[in-house]
PDB file of C-alpha atoms and ligand atoms in Angstrom:
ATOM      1  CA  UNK L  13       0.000   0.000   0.000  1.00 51.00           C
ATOM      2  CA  UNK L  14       1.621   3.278  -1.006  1.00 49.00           C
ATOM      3  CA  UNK L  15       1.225   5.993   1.429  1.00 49.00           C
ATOM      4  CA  UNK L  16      -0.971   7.947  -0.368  1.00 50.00           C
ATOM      5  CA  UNK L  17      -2.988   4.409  -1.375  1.00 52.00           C
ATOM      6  CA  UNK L  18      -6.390   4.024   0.906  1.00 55.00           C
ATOM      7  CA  UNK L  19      -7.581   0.409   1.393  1.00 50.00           C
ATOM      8  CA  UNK L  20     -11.700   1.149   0.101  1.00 56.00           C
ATOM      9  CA  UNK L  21     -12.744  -2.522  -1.622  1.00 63.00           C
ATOM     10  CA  UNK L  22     -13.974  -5.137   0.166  1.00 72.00           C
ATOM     11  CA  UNK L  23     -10.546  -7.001   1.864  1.00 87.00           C
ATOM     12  CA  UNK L  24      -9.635 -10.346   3.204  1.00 92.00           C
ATOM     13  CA  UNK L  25      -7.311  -9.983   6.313  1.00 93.00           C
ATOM     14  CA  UNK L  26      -4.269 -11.977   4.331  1.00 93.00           C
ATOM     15  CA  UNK L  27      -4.751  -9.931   1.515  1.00 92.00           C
ATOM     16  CA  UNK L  28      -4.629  -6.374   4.383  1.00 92.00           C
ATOM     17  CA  UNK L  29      -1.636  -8.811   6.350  1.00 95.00           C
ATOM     18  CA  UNK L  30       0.084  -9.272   2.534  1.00 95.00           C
ATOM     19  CA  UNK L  31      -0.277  -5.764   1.559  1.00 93.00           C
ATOM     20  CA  UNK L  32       0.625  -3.517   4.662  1.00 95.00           C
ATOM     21  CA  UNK L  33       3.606  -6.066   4.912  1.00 96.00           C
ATOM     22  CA  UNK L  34       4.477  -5.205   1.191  1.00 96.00           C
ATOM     23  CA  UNK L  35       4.351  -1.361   2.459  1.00 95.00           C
ATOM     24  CA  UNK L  36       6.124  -1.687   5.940  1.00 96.00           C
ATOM     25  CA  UNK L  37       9.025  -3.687   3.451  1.00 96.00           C
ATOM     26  CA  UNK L  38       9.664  -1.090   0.913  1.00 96.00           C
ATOM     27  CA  UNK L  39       9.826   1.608   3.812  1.00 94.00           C
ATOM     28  CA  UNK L  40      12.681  -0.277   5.043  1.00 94.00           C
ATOM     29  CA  UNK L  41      11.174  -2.070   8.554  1.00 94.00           C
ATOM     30  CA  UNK L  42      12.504  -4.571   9.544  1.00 92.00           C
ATOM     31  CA  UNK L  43       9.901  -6.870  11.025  1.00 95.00           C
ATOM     32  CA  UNK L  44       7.229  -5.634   8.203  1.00 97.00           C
ATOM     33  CA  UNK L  45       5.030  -8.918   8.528  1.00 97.00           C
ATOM     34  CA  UNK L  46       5.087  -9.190  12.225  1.00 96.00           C
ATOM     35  CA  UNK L  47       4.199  -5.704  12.814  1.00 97.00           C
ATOM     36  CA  UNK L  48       1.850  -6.184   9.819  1.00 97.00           C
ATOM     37  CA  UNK L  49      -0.018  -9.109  12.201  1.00 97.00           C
ATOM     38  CA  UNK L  50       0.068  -7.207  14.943  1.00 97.00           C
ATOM     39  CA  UNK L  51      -1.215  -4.079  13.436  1.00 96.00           C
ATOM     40  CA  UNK L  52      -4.385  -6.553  11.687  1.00 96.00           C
ATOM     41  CA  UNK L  53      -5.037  -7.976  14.901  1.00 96.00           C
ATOM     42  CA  UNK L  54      -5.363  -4.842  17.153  1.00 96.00           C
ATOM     43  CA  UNK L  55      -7.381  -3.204  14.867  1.00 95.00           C
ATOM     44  CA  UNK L  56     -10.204  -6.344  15.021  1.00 95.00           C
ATOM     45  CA  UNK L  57      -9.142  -6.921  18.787  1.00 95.00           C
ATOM     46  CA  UNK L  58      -8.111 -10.627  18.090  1.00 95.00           C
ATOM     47  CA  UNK L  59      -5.448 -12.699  19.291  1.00 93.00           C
ATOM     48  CA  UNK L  60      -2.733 -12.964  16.360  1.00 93.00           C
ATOM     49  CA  UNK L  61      -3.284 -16.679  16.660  1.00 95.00           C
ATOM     50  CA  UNK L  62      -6.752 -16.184  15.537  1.00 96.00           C
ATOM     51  CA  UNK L  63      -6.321 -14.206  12.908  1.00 95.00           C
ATOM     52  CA  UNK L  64      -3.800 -16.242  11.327  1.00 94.00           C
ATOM     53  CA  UNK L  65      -6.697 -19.030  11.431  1.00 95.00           C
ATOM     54  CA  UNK L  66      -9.290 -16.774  10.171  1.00 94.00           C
ATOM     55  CA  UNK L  67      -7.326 -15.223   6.920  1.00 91.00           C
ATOM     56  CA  UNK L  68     -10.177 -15.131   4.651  1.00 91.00           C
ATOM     57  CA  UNK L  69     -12.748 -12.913   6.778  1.00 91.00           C
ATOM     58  CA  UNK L  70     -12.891  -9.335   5.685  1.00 91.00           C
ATOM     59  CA  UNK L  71     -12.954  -6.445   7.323  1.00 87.00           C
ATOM     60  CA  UNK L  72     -15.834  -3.964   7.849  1.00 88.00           C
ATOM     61  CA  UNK L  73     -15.472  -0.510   6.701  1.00 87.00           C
ATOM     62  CA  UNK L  74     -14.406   1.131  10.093  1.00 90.00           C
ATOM     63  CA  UNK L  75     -12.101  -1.692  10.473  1.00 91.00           C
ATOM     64  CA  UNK L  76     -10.335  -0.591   6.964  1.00 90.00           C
ATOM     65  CA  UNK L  77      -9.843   3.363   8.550  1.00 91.00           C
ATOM     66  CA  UNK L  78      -8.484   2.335  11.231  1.00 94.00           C
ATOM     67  CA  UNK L  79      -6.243  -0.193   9.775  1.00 93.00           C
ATOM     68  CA  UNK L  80      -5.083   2.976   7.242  1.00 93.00           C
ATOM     69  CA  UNK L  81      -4.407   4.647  10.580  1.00 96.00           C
ATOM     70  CA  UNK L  82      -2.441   2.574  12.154  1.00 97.00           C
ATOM     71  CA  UNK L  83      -0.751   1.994   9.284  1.00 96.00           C
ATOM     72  CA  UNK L  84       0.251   5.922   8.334  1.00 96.00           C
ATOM     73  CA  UNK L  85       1.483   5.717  12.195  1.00 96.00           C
ATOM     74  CA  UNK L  86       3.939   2.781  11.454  1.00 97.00           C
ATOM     75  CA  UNK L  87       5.466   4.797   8.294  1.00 96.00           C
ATOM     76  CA  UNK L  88       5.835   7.462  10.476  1.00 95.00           C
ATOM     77  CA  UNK L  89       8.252   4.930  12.636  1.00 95.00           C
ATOM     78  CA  UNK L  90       5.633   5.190  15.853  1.00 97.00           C
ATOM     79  CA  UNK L  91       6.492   1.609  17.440  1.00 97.00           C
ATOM     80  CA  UNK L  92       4.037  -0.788  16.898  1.00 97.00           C
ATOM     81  CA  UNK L  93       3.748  -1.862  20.699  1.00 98.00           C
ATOM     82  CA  UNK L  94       2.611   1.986  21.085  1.00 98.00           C
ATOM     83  CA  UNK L  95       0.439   1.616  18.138  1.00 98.00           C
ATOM     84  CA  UNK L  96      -1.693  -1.453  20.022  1.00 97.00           C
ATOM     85  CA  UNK L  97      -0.863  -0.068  23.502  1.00 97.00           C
ATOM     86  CA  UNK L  98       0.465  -4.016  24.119  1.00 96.00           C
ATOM     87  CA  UNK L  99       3.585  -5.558  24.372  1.00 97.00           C
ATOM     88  CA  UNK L 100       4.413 -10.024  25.282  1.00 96.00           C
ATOM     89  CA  UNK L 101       6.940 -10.295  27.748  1.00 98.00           C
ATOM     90  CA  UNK L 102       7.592 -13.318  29.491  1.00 98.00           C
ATOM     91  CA  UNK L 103       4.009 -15.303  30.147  1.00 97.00           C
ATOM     92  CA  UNK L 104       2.330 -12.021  30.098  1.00 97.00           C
ATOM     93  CA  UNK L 105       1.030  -9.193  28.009  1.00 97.00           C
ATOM     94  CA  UNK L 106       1.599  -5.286  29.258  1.00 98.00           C
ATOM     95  CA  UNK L 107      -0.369  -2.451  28.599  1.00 98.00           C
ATOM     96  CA  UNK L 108       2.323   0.194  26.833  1.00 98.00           C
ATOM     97  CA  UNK L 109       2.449   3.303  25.560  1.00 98.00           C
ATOM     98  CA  UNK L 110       5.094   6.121  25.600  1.00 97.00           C
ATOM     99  CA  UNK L 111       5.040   6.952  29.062  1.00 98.00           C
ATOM    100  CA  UNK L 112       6.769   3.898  29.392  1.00 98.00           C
ATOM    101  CA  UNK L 113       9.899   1.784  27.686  1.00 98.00           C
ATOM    102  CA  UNK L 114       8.681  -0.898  25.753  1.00 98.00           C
ATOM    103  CA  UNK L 115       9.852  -4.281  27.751  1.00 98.00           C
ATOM    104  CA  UNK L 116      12.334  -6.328  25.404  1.00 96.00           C
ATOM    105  CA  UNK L 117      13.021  -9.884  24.838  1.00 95.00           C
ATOM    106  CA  UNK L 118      16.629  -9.678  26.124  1.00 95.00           C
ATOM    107  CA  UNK L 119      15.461  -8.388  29.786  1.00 97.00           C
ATOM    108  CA  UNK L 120      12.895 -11.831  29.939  1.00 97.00           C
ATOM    109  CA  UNK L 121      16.891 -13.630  31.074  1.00 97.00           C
ATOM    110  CA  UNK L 122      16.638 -11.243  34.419  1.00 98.00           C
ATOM    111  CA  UNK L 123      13.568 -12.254  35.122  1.00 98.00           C
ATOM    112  CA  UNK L 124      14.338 -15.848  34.359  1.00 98.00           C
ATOM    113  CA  UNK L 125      17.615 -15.505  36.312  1.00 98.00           C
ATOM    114  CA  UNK L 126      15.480 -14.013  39.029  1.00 98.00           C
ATOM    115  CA  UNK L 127      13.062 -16.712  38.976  1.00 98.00           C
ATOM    116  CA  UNK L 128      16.108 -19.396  39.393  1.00 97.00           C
ATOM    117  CA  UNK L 129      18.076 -17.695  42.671  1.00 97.00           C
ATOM    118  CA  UNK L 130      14.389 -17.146  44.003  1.00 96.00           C
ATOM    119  CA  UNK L 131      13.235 -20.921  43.803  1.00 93.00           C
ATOM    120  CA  UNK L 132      16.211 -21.440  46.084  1.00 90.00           C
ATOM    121  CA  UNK L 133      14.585 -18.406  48.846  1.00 91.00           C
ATOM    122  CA  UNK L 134      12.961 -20.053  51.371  1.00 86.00           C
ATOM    123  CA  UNK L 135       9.605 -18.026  52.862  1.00 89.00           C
ATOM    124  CA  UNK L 136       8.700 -14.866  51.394  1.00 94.00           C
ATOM    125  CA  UNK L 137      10.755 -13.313  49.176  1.00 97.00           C
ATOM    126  CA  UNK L 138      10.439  -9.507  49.094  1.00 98.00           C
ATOM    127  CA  UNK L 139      11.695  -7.614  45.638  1.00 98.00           C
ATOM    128  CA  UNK L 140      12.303  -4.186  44.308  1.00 98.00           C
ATOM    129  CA  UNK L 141      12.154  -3.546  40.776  1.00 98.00           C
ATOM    130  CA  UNK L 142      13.491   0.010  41.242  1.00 98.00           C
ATOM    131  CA  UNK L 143      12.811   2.193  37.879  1.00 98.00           C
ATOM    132  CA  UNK L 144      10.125  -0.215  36.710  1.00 98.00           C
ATOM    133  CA  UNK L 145       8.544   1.423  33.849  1.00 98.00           C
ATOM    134  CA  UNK L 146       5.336  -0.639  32.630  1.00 98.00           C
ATOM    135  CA  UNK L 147       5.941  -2.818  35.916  1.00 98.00           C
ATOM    136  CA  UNK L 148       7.310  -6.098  33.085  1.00 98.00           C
ATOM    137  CA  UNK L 149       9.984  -7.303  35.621  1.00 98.00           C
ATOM    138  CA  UNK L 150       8.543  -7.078  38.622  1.00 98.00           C
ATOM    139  CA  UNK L 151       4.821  -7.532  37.939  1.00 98.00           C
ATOM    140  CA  UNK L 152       6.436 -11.298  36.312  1.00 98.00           C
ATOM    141  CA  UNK L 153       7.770 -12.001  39.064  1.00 98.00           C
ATOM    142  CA  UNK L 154       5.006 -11.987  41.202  1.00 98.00           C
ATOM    143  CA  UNK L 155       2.781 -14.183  38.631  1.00 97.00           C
ATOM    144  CA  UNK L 156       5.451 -16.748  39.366  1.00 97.00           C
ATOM    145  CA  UNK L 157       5.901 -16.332  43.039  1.00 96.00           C
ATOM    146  CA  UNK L 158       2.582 -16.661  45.086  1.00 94.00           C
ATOM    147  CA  UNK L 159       5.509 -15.922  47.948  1.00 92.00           C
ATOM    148  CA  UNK L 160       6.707 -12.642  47.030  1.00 96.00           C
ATOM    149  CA  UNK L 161       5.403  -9.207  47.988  1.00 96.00           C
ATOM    150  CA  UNK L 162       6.882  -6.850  45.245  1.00 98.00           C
ATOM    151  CA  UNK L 163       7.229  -3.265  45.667  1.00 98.00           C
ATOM    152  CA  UNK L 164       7.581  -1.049  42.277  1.00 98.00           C
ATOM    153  CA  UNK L 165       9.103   2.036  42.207  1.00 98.00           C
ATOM    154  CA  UNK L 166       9.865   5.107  39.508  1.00 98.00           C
ATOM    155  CA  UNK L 167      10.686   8.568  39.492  1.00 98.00           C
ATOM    156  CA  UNK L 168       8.058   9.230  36.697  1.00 98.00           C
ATOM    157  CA  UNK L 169       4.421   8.978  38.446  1.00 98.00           C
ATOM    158  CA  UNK L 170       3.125   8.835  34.986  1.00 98.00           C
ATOM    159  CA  UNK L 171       4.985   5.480  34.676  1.00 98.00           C
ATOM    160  CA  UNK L 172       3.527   4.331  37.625  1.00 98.00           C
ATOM    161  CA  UNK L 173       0.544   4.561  36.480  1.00 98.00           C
ATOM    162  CA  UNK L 174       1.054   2.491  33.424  1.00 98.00           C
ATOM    163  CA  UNK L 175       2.545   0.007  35.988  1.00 98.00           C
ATOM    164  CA  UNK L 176      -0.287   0.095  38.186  1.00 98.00           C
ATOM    165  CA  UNK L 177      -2.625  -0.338  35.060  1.00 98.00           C
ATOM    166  CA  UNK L 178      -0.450  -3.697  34.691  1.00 98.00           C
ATOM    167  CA  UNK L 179      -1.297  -4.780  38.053  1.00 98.00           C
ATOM    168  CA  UNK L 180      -4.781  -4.854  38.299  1.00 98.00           C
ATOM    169  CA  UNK L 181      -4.847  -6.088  34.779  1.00 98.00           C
ATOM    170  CA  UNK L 182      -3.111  -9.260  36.329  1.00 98.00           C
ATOM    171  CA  UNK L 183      -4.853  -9.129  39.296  1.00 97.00           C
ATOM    172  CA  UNK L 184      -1.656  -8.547  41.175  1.00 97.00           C
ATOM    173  CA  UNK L 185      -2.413  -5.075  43.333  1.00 95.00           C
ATOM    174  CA  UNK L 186      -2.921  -7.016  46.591  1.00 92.00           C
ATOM    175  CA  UNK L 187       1.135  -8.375  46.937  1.00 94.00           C
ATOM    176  CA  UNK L 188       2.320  -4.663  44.715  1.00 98.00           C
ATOM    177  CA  UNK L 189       3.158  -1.375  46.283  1.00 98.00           C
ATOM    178  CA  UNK L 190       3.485   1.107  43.778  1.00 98.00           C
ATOM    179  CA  UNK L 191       6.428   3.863  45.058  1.00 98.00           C
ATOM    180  CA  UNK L 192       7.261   7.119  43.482  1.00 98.00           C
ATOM    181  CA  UNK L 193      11.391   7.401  43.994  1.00 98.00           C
ATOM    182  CA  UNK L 194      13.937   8.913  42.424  1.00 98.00           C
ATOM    183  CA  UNK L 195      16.242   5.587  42.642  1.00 98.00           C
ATOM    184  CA  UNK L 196      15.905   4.889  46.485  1.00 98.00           C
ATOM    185  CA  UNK L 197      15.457   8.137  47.615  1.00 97.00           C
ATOM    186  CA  UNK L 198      11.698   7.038  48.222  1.00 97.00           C
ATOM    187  CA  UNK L 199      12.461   3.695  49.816  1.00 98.00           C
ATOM    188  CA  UNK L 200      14.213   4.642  53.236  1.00 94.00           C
ATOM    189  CA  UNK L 201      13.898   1.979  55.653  1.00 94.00           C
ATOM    190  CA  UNK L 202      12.938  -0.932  53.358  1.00 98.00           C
ATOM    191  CA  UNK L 203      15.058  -3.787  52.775  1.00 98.00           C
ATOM    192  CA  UNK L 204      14.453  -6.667  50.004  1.00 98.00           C
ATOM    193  CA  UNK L 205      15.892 -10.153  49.250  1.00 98.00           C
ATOM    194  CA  UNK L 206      16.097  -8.913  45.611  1.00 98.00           C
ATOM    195  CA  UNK L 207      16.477  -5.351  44.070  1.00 98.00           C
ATOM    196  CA  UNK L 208      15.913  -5.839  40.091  1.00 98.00           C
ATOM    197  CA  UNK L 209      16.839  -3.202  37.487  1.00 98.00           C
ATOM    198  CA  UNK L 210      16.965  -2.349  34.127  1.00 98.00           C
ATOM    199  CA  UNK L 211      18.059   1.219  34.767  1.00 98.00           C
ATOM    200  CA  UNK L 212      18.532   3.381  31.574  1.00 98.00           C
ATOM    201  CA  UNK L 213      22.051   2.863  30.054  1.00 98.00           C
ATOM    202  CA  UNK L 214      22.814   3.990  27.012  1.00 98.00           C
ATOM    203  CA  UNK L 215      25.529   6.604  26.603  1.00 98.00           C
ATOM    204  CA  UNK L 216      25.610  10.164  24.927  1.00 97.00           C
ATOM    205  CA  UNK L 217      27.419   8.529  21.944  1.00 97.00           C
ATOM    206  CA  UNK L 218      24.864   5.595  22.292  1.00 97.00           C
ATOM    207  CA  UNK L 219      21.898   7.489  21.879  1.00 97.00           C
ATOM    208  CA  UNK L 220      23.333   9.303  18.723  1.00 95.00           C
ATOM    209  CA  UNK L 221      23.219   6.090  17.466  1.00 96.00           C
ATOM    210  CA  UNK L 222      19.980   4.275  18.520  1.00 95.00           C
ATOM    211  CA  UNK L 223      17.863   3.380  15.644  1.00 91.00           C
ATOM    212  CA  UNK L 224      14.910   6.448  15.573  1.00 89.00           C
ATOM    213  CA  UNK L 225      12.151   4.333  16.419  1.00 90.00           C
ATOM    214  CA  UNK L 226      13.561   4.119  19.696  1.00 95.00           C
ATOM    215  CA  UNK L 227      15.012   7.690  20.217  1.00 94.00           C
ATOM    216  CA  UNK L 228      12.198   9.610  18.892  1.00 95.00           C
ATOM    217  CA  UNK L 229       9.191   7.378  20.290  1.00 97.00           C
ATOM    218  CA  UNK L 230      10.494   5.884  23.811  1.00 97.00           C
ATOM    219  CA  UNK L 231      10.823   7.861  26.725  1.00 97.00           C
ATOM    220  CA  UNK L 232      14.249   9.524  26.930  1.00 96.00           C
ATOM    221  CA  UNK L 233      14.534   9.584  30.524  1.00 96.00           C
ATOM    222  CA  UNK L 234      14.627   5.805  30.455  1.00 97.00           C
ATOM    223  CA  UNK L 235      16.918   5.144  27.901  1.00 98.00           C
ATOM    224  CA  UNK L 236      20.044   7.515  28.735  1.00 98.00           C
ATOM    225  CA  UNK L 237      22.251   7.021  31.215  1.00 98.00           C
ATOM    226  CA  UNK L 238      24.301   9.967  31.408  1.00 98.00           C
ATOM    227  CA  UNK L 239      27.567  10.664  29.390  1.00 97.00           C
ATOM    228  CA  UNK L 240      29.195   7.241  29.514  1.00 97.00           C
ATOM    229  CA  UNK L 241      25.941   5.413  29.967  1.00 98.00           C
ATOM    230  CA  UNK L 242      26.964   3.992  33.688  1.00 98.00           C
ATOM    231  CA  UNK L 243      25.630   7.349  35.998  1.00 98.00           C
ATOM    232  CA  UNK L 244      22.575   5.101  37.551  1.00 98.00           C
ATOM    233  CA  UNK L 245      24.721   1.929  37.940  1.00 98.00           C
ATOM    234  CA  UNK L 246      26.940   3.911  40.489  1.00 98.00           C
ATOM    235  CA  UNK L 247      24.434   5.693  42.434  1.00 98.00           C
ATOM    236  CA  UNK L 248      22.680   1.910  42.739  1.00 98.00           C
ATOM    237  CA  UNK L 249      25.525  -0.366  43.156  1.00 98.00           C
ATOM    238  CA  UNK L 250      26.643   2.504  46.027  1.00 98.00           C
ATOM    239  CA  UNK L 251      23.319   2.569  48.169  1.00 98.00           C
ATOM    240  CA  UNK L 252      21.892  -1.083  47.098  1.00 98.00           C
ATOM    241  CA  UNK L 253      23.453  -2.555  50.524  1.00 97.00           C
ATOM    242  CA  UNK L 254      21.620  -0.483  52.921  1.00 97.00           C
ATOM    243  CA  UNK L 255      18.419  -2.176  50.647  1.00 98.00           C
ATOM    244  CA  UNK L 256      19.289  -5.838  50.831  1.00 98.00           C
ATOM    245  CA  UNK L 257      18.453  -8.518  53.327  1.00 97.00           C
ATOM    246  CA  UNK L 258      21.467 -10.743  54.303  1.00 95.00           C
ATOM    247  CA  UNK L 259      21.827 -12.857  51.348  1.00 93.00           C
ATOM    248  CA  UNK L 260      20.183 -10.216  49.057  1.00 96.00           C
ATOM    249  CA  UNK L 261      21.130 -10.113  45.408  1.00 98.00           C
ATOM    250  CA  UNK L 262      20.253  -7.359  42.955  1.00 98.00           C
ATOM    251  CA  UNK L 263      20.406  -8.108  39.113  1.00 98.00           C
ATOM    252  CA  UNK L 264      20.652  -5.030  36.881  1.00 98.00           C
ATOM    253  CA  UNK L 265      20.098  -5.217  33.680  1.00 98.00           C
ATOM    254  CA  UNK L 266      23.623  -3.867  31.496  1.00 98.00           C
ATOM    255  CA  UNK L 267      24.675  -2.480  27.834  1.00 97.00           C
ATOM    256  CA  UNK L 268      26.047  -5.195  26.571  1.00 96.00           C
ATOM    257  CA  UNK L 269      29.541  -3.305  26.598  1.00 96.00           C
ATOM    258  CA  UNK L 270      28.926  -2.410  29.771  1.00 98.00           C
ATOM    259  CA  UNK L 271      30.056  -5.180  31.801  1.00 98.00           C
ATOM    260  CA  UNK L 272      33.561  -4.932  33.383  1.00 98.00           C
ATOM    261  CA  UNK L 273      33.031  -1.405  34.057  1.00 98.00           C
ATOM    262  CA  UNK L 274      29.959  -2.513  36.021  1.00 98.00           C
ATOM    263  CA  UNK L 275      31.285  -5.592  37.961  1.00 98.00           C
ATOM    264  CA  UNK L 276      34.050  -2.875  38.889  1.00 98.00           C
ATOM    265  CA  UNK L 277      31.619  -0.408  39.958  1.00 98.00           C
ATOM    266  CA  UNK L 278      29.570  -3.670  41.983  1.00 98.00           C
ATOM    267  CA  UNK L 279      33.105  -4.620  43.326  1.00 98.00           C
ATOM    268  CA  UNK L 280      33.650  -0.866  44.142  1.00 98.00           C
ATOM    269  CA  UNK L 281      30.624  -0.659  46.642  1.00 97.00           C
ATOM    270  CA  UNK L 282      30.965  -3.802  48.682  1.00 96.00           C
ATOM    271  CA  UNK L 283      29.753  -6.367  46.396  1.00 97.00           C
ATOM    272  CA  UNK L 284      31.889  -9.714  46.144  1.00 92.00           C
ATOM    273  CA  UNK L 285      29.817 -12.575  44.251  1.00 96.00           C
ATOM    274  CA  UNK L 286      29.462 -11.125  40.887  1.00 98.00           C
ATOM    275  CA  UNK L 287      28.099 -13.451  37.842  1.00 98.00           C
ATOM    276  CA  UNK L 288      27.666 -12.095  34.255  1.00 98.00           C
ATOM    277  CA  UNK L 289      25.144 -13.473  32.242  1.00 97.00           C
ATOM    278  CA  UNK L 290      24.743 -13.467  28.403  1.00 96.00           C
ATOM    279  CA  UNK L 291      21.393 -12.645  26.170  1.00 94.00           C
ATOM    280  CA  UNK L 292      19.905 -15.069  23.621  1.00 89.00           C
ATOM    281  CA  UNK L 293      22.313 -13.370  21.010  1.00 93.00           C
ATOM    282  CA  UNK L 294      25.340 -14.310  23.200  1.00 95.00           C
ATOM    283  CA  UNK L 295      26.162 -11.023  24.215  1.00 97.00           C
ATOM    284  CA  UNK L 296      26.547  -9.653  27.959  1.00 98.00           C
ATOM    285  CA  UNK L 297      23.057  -8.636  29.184  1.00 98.00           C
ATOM    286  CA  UNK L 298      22.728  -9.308  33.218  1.00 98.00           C
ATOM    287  CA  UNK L 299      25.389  -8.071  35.873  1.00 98.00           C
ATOM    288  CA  UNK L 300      24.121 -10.273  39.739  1.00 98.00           C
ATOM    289  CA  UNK L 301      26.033  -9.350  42.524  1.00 98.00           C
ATOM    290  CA  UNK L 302      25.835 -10.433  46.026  1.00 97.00           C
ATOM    291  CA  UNK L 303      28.015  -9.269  49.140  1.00 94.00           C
ATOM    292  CA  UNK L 304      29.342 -12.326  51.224  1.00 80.00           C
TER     293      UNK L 304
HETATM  294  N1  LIG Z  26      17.770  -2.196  25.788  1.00 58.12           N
HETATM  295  C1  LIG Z  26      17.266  -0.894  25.499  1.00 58.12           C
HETATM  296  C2  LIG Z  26      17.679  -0.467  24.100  1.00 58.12           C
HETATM  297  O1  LIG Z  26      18.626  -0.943  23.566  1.00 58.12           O
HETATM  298  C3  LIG Z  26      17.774   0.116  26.492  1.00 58.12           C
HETATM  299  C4  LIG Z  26      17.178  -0.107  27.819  1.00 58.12           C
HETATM  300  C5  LIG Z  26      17.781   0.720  28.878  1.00 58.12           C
HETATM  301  O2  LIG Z  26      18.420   1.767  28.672  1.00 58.12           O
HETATM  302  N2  LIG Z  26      17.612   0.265  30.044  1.00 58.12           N
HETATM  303  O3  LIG Z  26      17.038   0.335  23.498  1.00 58.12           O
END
């Protein structure tokens, strides 16, 4: 579909799926027949799973404008979780949009890693998730652990609403606290088994260089992490001790250049069991440190 083309005729949803793909292509995206699904899906309010079973319905006429809407808001390089306001991470789906990061694939190994050091907690487990965006980490964690009480914390309250939106969509605001902080600053006198993070990290040179679907749609303040990308892995490594429980661990989520200068920085403030762990694409993702 050209920009300027309209979809008018009567439509099958593999013909839209075939055709918006065809568009999103030639524009130069590069998941054109995912985002394609998605796009086709959102607009009828169907699982993708059903729509791929149901390719040769058609689409009513209001269904056409706002698949033409959605799709002049791809071409203009708006992400396509913002576009359906959802996003699959882990075993759940999160209600995004751009007062929040979009939760990736790589940051489902923290969780998992999180999942693994927690099976071997014994009573309740309490966990931060300190800058938590749409709530992704910590709001999975406490869909696998019926033992944990998980508090959530940002320094953007319209973030936490997002979160909290997440929450009561998974029926998780009984065992949630919701915390507006500026890293701990809002969290004196709590202490956890497990502080999680995926603070922003990307440096000044980094963000030059993000792809502009990221630096023009997704929230800034998430995203850089001052000049050299590590400013909120010292100020976190430094105060995370006065957080933790004896045997606490905190897993922050790293650049994937980023990881001797943050086992240094861990090392620097106390921290003595350090483990780096690598992302599906083999690079350096997840920086766990424990003191003692
Ligand atoms: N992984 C994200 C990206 O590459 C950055 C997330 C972050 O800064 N915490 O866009």
């Amino acid at each position: 579909m050209a920009k300027e083309e309209k979809f008018t005729d009567i439509i099958t949803l593999d013909y839209a799926i075939a055709d918006i793909t065809r568009a999103l292509k030639e524009s130069g995206f590069e998941t054109p027949g995912l985002d394609a699904l998605l796009i086709v899906a959102h607009v009828l309010n169907w699982e993708k799973e059903r729509v791929l079973a149901h390719r040769d319905e058609i689409f009513s006429e209001k269904q056409i404008l706002m698949i033409n809407e959605s799709v002049t808001e791809r071409l203009c390089g708006r992400p396509v979780a913002y576009i359906t306001g959802k996003k699959e991470f882990y075993k759940n789906t999160f209600a995004v949009d751009e007062r929040v990061l979009i939760p990736r694939g790589d940051t489902e190994i923290l969780v998992e890693e999180a999942l693994r050091i927690a099976g071997g907690m014994k009573g309740d487990i309490s966990i931060l998730d300190l800058g938590t965006g749409s709530g992704a980490i910590g709001l999975s964690m406490a869909c696998e652990l019926k033992n944990a009480t998980v508090v959530l914390s940002d320094i953007s309250a319209e973030a936490l609403e997002v979160a909290s939106q997440n929450a009561e969509n998974l029926g998780l605001t009984g065992r949630v606290k919701l915390i507006e902080s500026d890293l701990f600053d809002g969290l004196c006198g709590l202490k956890f088994d497990m502080i999680l993070t995926n603070p922003p990290y990307i440096s000044s040179d980094g963000m030059n260089a993000l792809p502009p679907g990221i630096r023009q749609w997704e929230p800034y303040e998430a995203l850089y992490g001052g000049s050299d990308g590590l400013s909120y892995y010292r100020s976190i490594f430094a105060h995370a001790p006065d957080y933790l429980n004896d045997g606490g661990i905190i897993l922050a989520e790293i650049g994937e250049d980023q990881a001797v200068q943050v086992r240094e920085i861990a090392s620097g403030c106390g921290f003595n069991t350090i483990e780096t762990l690598k992302d599906l694409a083999g690079l350096d993702r997840v920086i766990s440190a424990k003191i003692g």
